[in-house]
């Protein structure tokens, strides 16, 4: 066991932001509804197998380094609650305070688990909390898959064993070979942070939280996005990103817009099997004249996205330094809006049990405006706009939603 493993740039930034914000900014919630005769003791042992298997989970975080747990160190218990509530909405309400409890990463690993059971109906809700310093949405899917395999091993015999790829090896490589920032300096020259529209402070209960609004897409909007993506020979994700960018661009003869985009740093099979925050946030700057037809606007955005992805290995904090832009802690000073498309949905497979992933909306706002898009069970695009109550009023958010609807209609009008 190697003591005192180095942290990646992203991990260090998250720990500093959360300390300054004094709230659990980076707790990732995960929940599954389980129906059937669950063996809770075997599930706890399976959880411990998974934690031991992934070095980033089997560590504490102290003074800017990770400290691996010793082989005899205690692991997080699967805490349990017996409740007559089997309705998922009631259970999520019951778990809100649990998810909002901050991690003490100096003393505890970055993962917790809680089981809420209704013995009369054999209905259970498994809740997990994973600190973002130890994972991302892809990691949650890996964790759920490993947990299912480990549970099978506990009740049936040998299964997933050994140590998985080590995230800290990636952190060591990042620290040893800092990426060149020259392209970002040139790309972002002259960019200055945009001001959030909100001028009055929100109510105390709303500070730091998201306000969520569904985006109008449905079957008709999904068909229109797919047709437009085929016509422009780009992915639906590029079309959605472009529509958001154009919707927030405002009026004027020329547009110069910076919108954020998360991207995975998983370009090898080894990294695809690694639990850890292998993620970066890229500011995508796009410029276009107002008279440009929608297909050409999409083409400009596709080119800007591709160029940013070619330089994705530069951590976001170094991109900020390259752009000579500074902002408040926890903020996104280069952009107000971030677009996230096709979020990975974790699956937990347990033998002789029926399991369902339960979406848990994020509570704390890490970006002023987060535009999320995914695909529903019937193939339609689902869209949600989450705005920080610190940056946008409810009326501001409704205006953004309407701007998205109108821009999507404009971009797809020639396809009807």
Coordinates of C-alpha atoms in Angstrom, one line a residue:
X1 CA 0.0 0.0 0.0
X2 CA 1.4 3.4 -1.0
X3 CA 0.7 6.2 1.5
X4 CA -0.2 9.7 0.6
X5 CA -1.4 9.5 -3.0
X6 CA -1.5 12.7 -5.0
X7 CA -4.8 14.3 -6.0
X8 CA -5.8 15.5 -9.4
X9 CA -6.3 19.2 -10.2
X10 CA -10.1 18.7 -10.2
X11 CA -10.1 16.9 -6.8
X12 CA -8.1 19.7 -5.2
X13 CA -10.4 22.3 -6.6
X14 CA -13.5 20.5 -5.4
X15 CA -12.2 20.2 -1.9
X16 CA -11.3 23.9 -1.7
X17 CA -14.7 25.0 -3.2
X18 CA -16.7 22.9 -0.8
X19 CA -14.7 24.1 2.2
X20 CA -15.3 27.7 1.3
X21 CA -19.0 27.2 0.5
X22 CA -19.6 25.4 3.8
X23 CA -22.3 23.1 2.3
X24 CA -22.2 19.7 0.7
X25 CA -21.7 20.9 -2.8
X26 CA -20.3 17.7 -4.2
X27 CA -22.3 14.8 -2.7
X28 CA -23.7 12.6 -5.5
X29 CA -26.9 10.8 -4.6
X30 CA -27.8 7.4 -5.9
X31 CA -30.9 5.4 -5.1
X32 CA -32.5 2.0 -6.1
X33 CA -35.9 0.5 -5.3
X34 CA -35.5 -3.2 -4.5
X35 CA -38.5 -5.6 -4.3
X36 CA -38.0 -9.0 -2.8
X37 CA -36.2 -10.9 -0.1
X38 CA -33.0 -8.9 0.2
X39 CA -30.1 -10.2 2.3
X40 CA -29.0 -6.9 4.0
X41 CA -25.9 -8.5 5.6
X42 CA -24.7 -9.8 2.3
X43 CA -25.3 -6.4 0.7
X44 CA -23.1 -4.8 3.4
X45 CA -20.3 -7.3 2.8
X46 CA -20.7 -6.7 -1.0
X47 CA -20.4 -2.9 -0.4
X48 CA -17.2 -3.5 1.5
X49 CA -15.8 -5.6 -1.3
X50 CA -16.5 -2.8 -3.8
X51 CA -14.9 -0.1 -1.6
X52 CA -11.7 -2.2 -1.1
X53 CA -11.6 -2.9 -4.8
X54 CA -11.4 0.8 -5.9
X55 CA -8.5 2.7 -4.3
X56 CA -10.2 6.1 -4.6
X57 CA -13.1 4.8 -2.4
X58 CA -10.8 3.2 0.1
X59 CA -9.1 6.4 1.2
X60 CA -9.5 9.5 3.3
X61 CA -8.5 13.0 2.0
X62 CA -6.2 15.0 4.2
X63 CA -4.0 18.1 3.5
X64 CA -4.3 17.9 -0.3
X65 CA -3.5 14.2 -0.5
X66 CA -5.3 10.9 -0.4
X67 CA -4.5 8.5 2.5
X68 CA -5.3 4.9 1.7
X69 CA -7.2 2.9 4.4
X70 CA -5.2 0.2 6.1
X71 CA -6.3 -3.4 5.5
X72 CA -7.9 -3.6 9.0
X73 CA -9.5 -0.1 8.9
X74 CA -13.2 0.0 9.5
X75 CA -15.4 0.5 6.4
X76 CA -18.7 2.4 6.3
X77 CA -21.6 0.4 7.7
X78 CA -24.8 -0.1 5.8
X79 CA -27.1 1.9 8.1
X80 CA -30.7 0.7 8.2
X81 CA -34.1 2.2 8.8
X82 CA -37.4 0.2 9.0
X83 CA -40.3 2.2 7.8
X84 CA -43.9 1.6 6.8
X85 CA -43.3 4.0 4.0
X86 CA -42.8 2.1 0.8
X87 CA -43.7 4.9 -1.6
X88 CA -40.6 6.2 -3.3
X89 CA -41.5 9.9 -2.9
X90 CA -41.9 9.4 0.8
X91 CA -38.6 7.6 1.1
X92 CA -36.7 10.3 -0.8
X93 CA -38.1 12.9 1.6
X94 CA -37.0 10.8 4.5
X95 CA -33.5 10.6 3.0
X96 CA -33.0 14.3 2.2
X97 CA -31.3 15.2 5.5
X98 CA -29.1 12.1 5.1
X99 CA -27.9 13.1 1.7
X100 CA -27.4 16.7 3.0
X101 CA -25.0 15.6 5.8
X102 CA -21.5 16.6 4.7
X103 CA -18.7 14.1 4.5
X104 CA -15.8 14.4 6.9
X105 CA -13.3 13.4 4.4
X106 CA -10.4 13.7 6.8
X107 CA -11.8 10.8 8.8
X108 CA -14.2 8.8 6.6
X109 CA -14.1 7.3 3.0
X110 CA -16.1 9.2 0.3
X111 CA -19.0 6.7 0.2
X112 CA -22.0 5.9 2.4
X113 CA -24.9 3.6 2.2
X114 CA -28.3 3.5 3.8
X115 CA -31.1 1.0 3.5
X116 CA -34.8 1.9 4.1
X117 CA -37.0 -1.2 4.3
X118 CA -40.7 -1.9 4.7
X119 CA -40.7 -5.5 6.0
X120 CA -44.4 -5.9 5.5
X121 CA -44.1 -5.5 1.7
X122 CA -40.5 -6.6 1.3
X123 CA -39.8 -3.3 -0.4
X124 CA -36.4 -1.6 0.1
X125 CA -34.7 1.5 -1.0
X126 CA -30.9 1.5 -1.2
X127 CA -29.4 5.0 -1.0
X128 CA -25.8 5.7 -1.7
X129 CA -23.9 8.9 -1.3
X130 CA -20.6 9.3 -3.1
X131 CA -18.5 12.4 -2.8
X132 CA -17.6 13.8 -6.2
X133 CA -13.9 13.8 -5.2
X134 CA -14.1 10.0 -5.7
X135 CA -16.3 9.7 -8.8
X136 CA -18.5 11.0 -11.5
X137 CA -21.7 9.8 -13.2
X138 CA -19.8 7.1 -15.1
X139 CA -18.3 6.0 -11.8
X140 CA -21.7 5.6 -10.3
X141 CA -22.7 3.2 -13.1
X142 CA -19.4 1.2 -12.5
X143 CA -20.1 1.2 -8.7
X144 CA -23.6 -0.1 -9.2
X145 CA -22.5 -2.9 -11.6
X146 CA -19.7 -3.9 -9.2
X147 CA -22.1 -3.9 -6.2
X148 CA -24.4 -6.3 -8.1
X149 CA -21.6 -8.7 -8.9
X150 CA -20.2 -8.6 -5.4
X151 CA -23.7 -9.3 -3.9
X152 CA -23.9 -12.4 -6.2
X153 CA -20.5 -13.5 -4.9
X154 CA -21.6 -13.1 -1.3
X155 CA -24.6 -15.3 -1.7
X156 CA -23.4 -17.8 -4.4
X157 CA -19.7 -17.9 -4.3
X158 CA -16.6 -16.3 -6.0
X159 CA -17.2 -13.3 -8.1
X160 CA -15.5 -10.0 -8.8
X161 CA -12.3 -9.8 -6.9
X162 CA -9.0 -8.0 -6.9
X163 CA -8.1 -4.3 -7.3
X164 CA -9.6 -2.3 -10.1
X165 CA -7.6 0.3 -12.1
X166 CA -6.2 3.0 -9.7
X167 CA -7.5 6.5 -10.2
X168 CA -4.5 7.9 -8.4
X169 CA -2.2 6.6 -11.2
X170 CA -4.1 9.0 -13.5
X171 CA -3.6 11.9 -10.9
X172 CA 0.1 11.1 -10.8
X173 CA 0.4 11.3 -14.6
X174 CA -1.6 14.6 -14.7
X175 CA 0.7 16.1 -12.1
X176 CA 3.9 14.9 -13.9
X177 CA 2.9 16.1 -17.3
X178 CA 1.0 19.4 -17.2
X179 CA -0.9 20.1 -20.4
X180 CA -0.1 23.0 -22.7
X181 CA -2.5 25.9 -22.2
X182 CA -1.5 28.0 -25.2
X183 CA -4.5 27.1 -27.3
X184 CA -6.9 28.0 -24.5
X185 CA -5.2 31.4 -24.0
X186 CA -5.7 32.2 -27.6
X187 CA -9.3 30.8 -27.8
X188 CA -10.5 32.7 -24.8
X189 CA -8.7 36.0 -25.4
X190 CA -11.1 38.8 -24.6
X191 CA -13.7 36.7 -22.9
X192 CA -15.1 38.3 -19.7
X193 CA -17.5 36.7 -17.2
X194 CA -21.2 37.4 -17.8
X195 CA -23.2 38.7 -14.9
X196 CA -26.0 36.6 -13.5
X197 CA -29.4 38.4 -13.9
X198 CA -30.5 38.1 -10.3
X199 CA -30.0 41.4 -8.3
X200 CA -31.8 40.5 -5.1
X201 CA -30.8 37.8 -2.6
X202 CA -33.0 34.7 -2.5
X203 CA -34.8 33.5 0.6
X204 CA -32.5 31.9 3.1
X205 CA -34.0 28.4 2.4
X206 CA -33.3 28.8 -1.3
X207 CA -29.7 29.9 -1.1
X208 CA -27.3 27.6 -2.9
X209 CA -30.1 25.4 -4.2
X210 CA -31.5 24.6 -7.7
X211 CA -34.8 25.6 -9.1
X212 CA -35.9 22.9 -11.6
X213 CA -38.0 23.4 -14.8
X214 CA -38.9 20.8 -17.4
X215 CA -37.9 21.8 -20.9
X216 CA -40.6 21.3 -23.6
X217 CA -39.5 18.6 -26.0
X218 CA -41.7 15.5 -26.1
X219 CA -42.2 13.3 -29.1
X220 CA -42.4 16.2 -31.6
X221 CA -39.3 17.9 -30.3
X222 CA -37.4 14.7 -30.3
X223 CA -38.3 13.9 -33.9
X224 CA -37.3 17.5 -34.9
X225 CA -33.9 17.3 -33.1
X226 CA -33.2 13.9 -34.7
X227 CA -34.1 15.1 -38.2
X228 CA -31.9 18.2 -37.7
X229 CA -29.0 16.2 -36.5
X230 CA -29.2 13.9 -39.6
X231 CA -29.5 16.9 -41.9
X232 CA -26.4 18.5 -40.4
X233 CA -24.5 15.2 -39.9
X234 CA -23.9 15.8 -36.2
X235 CA -25.1 14.1 -33.0
X236 CA -28.4 15.2 -31.3
X237 CA -26.1 16.4 -28.5
X238 CA -24.5 19.0 -30.7
X239 CA -28.0 20.2 -31.8
X240 CA -29.2 20.5 -28.2
X241 CA -26.0 22.3 -27.2
X242 CA -26.4 24.7 -30.2
X243 CA -30.0 25.5 -29.3
X244 CA -29.1 26.3 -25.7
X245 CA -26.2 28.5 -26.9
X246 CA -28.4 30.4 -29.3
X247 CA -31.2 30.7 -26.8
X248 CA -28.9 32.5 -24.2
X249 CA -27.0 34.5 -26.8
X250 CA -29.4 37.5 -26.7
X251 CA -30.0 39.9 -29.5
X252 CA -27.6 41.8 -31.7
X253 CA -25.9 41.6 -35.1
X254 CA -23.2 39.3 -33.9
X255 CA -23.0 36.6 -31.2
X256 CA -19.9 35.6 -29.1
X257 CA -21.1 33.1 -26.5
X258 CA -19.2 30.8 -24.1
X259 CA -21.2 27.8 -22.8
X260 CA -19.8 25.0 -20.6
X261 CA -19.7 21.3 -21.5
X262 CA -18.6 18.4 -19.3
X263 CA -16.5 15.8 -21.0
X264 CA -15.2 12.4 -19.9
X265 CA -11.5 11.7 -19.7
X266 CA -11.9 8.0 -20.5
X267 CA -10.0 7.4 -23.8
X268 CA -8.7 4.0 -22.9
X269 CA -10.3 0.7 -21.7
X270 CA -8.4 1.1 -18.5
X271 CA -9.8 4.5 -17.8
X272 CA -13.3 3.3 -18.7
X273 CA -13.1 0.8 -15.9
X274 CA -11.7 3.3 -13.4
X275 CA -13.8 4.7 -10.5
X276 CA -12.9 8.4 -10.0
X277 CA -13.6 11.9 -11.2
X278 CA -12.3 11.4 -14.8
X279 CA -14.2 14.5 -15.9
X280 CA -13.4 18.0 -17.1
X281 CA -15.5 21.0 -17.8
X282 CA -14.8 22.8 -21.1
X283 CA -15.8 26.3 -22.0
X284 CA -16.9 26.2 -25.6
X285 CA -16.7 29.6 -27.3
X286 CA -18.7 30.1 -30.5
X287 CA -19.0 33.2 -32.7
X288 CA -21.6 33.7 -35.5
X289 CA -23.5 36.6 -37.2
X290 CA -27.2 36.8 -36.5
X291 CA -28.2 36.3 -40.2
X292 CA -26.5 32.9 -40.4
X293 CA -29.0 30.1 -41.2
X294 CA -29.6 27.5 -38.4
X295 CA -27.7 24.7 -40.2
X296 CA -24.6 26.9 -40.4
X297 CA -24.9 27.9 -36.7
X298 CA -24.9 24.2 -35.8
X299 CA -21.8 23.7 -38.0
X300 CA -20.0 26.6 -36.2
X301 CA -20.9 25.0 -32.8
X302 CA -19.8 21.5 -34.0
X303 CA -16.4 22.9 -35.0
X304 CA -16.0 24.8 -31.7
X305 CA -16.9 21.7 -29.7
X306 CA -14.4 19.5 -31.7
X307 CA -11.7 22.1 -31.1
X308 CA -12.3 22.2 -27.4
X309 CA -12.4 18.4 -27.1
X310 CA -9.0 18.3 -28.8
X311 CA -7.6 20.2 -25.8
X312 CA -9.7 18.6 -23.1
X313 CA -6.7 17.3 -21.0
X314 CA -6.1 20.8 -19.6
X315 CA -7.9 20.9 -16.2
X316 CA -10.6 23.6 -15.8
X317 CA -8.7 25.5 -13.2
X318 CA -5.7 25.8 -15.5
X319 CA -8.0 26.9 -18.3
X320 CA -9.2 29.7 -16.1
X321 CA -5.6 30.8 -15.4
X322 CA -4.9 30.6 -19.2
X323 CA -7.8 33.0 -19.8
X324 CA -6.8 35.3 -16.9
X325 CA -10.3 35.1 -15.6
X326 CA -11.1 35.0 -11.9
X327 CA -14.4 34.5 -10.0
X328 CA -16.0 33.8 -6.7
X329 CA -15.3 30.4 -5.2
X330 CA -17.6 27.6 -6.5
X331 CA -18.7 29.8 -9.4
X332 CA -18.1 29.3 -13.2
X333 CA -16.7 32.7 -14.1
X334 CA -16.2 31.8 -17.8
X335 CA -19.9 31.0 -18.3
X336 CA -23.3 31.0 -16.7
X337 CA -24.7 28.0 -18.6
X338 CA -23.5 24.4 -18.8
X339 CA -25.1 21.7 -21.1
X340 CA -25.0 18.1 -20.1
X341 CA -26.4 15.5 -22.6
X342 CA -27.0 11.8 -22.2
X343 CA -26.3 11.2 -18.5
X344 CA -25.3 7.6 -17.7
X345 CA -28.1 5.7 -15.9
X346 CA -26.7 3.2 -13.3
X347 CA -28.2 -0.3 -13.2
X348 CA -28.1 -2.6 -10.1
X349 CA -28.7 -6.2 -10.9
X350 CA -29.5 -8.5 -7.9
X351 CA -30.5 -12.1 -8.4
X352 CA -34.2 -12.9 -7.6
X353 CA -34.9 -9.3 -6.9
X354 CA -36.6 -6.5 -8.9
X355 CA -34.5 -3.4 -8.9
X356 CA -35.3 0.1 -10.3
X357 CA -33.1 3.1 -10.5
X358 CA -34.7 6.1 -8.7
X359 CA -33.6 9.5 -10.1
X360 CA -32.6 11.9 -7.3
X361 CA -32.5 15.5 -8.5
X362 CA -29.4 17.4 -7.4
X363 CA -30.1 19.8 -4.6
X364 CA -27.1 22.0 -4.5
X365 CA -26.1 24.3 -7.4
X366 CA -22.5 24.1 -8.6
X367 CA -23.2 26.1 -11.8
X368 CA -25.6 29.0 -12.3
X369 CA -27.6 27.2 -15.0
X370 CA -27.4 23.5 -15.7
X371 CA -29.2 22.2 -18.9
X372 CA -29.6 18.4 -18.7
X373 CA -30.8 16.2 -21.5
X374 CA -31.3 12.4 -21.6
X375 CA -33.4 9.8 -23.2
X376 CA -36.6 8.5 -21.6
X377 CA -38.0 4.9 -21.6
X378 CA -40.0 5.5 -24.8
X379 CA -37.1 7.1 -26.7
X380 CA -38.1 10.8 -26.3
X381 CA -35.5 13.4 -25.1
X382 CA -36.1 14.6 -21.6
X383 CA -34.8 18.0 -20.8
X384 CA -34.5 19.8 -17.4
X385 CA -33.2 23.3 -16.7
X386 CA -31.8 23.7 -13.2
X387 CA -31.0 27.3 -12.2
X388 CA -29.2 28.4 -9.1
X389 CA -31.5 30.4 -6.9
X390 CA -28.5 32.6 -6.2
X391 CA -28.1 33.6 -9.9
X392 CA -31.7 33.4 -11.3
X393 CA -35.2 34.2 -10.1
X394 CA -38.0 31.9 -11.0
X395 CA -39.1 34.4 -13.6
X396 CA -35.6 34.5 -15.1
X397 CA -35.7 30.7 -15.4
X398 CA -39.1 30.7 -17.1
X399 CA -37.7 33.2 -19.6
X400 CA -34.8 30.9 -20.3
X401 CA -37.2 28.0 -20.8
X402 CA -39.3 30.0 -23.2
X403 CA -36.2 31.2 -25.1
X404 CA -35.2 27.5 -25.5
X405 CA -38.6 26.6 -26.8
X406 CA -38.7 29.5 -29.3
X407 CA -35.1 28.8 -30.5
X408 CA -35.8 25.1 -31.0
X409 CA -38.9 26.0 -33.0
X410 CA -36.9 28.4 -35.2
X411 CA -34.1 25.9 -35.8
X412 CA -36.5 23.1 -36.8
X413 CA -39.1 25.2 -38.7
X414 CA -37.6 24.4 -42.1
X415 CA -37.9 20.7 -41.5
X416 CA -41.7 20.5 -41.3

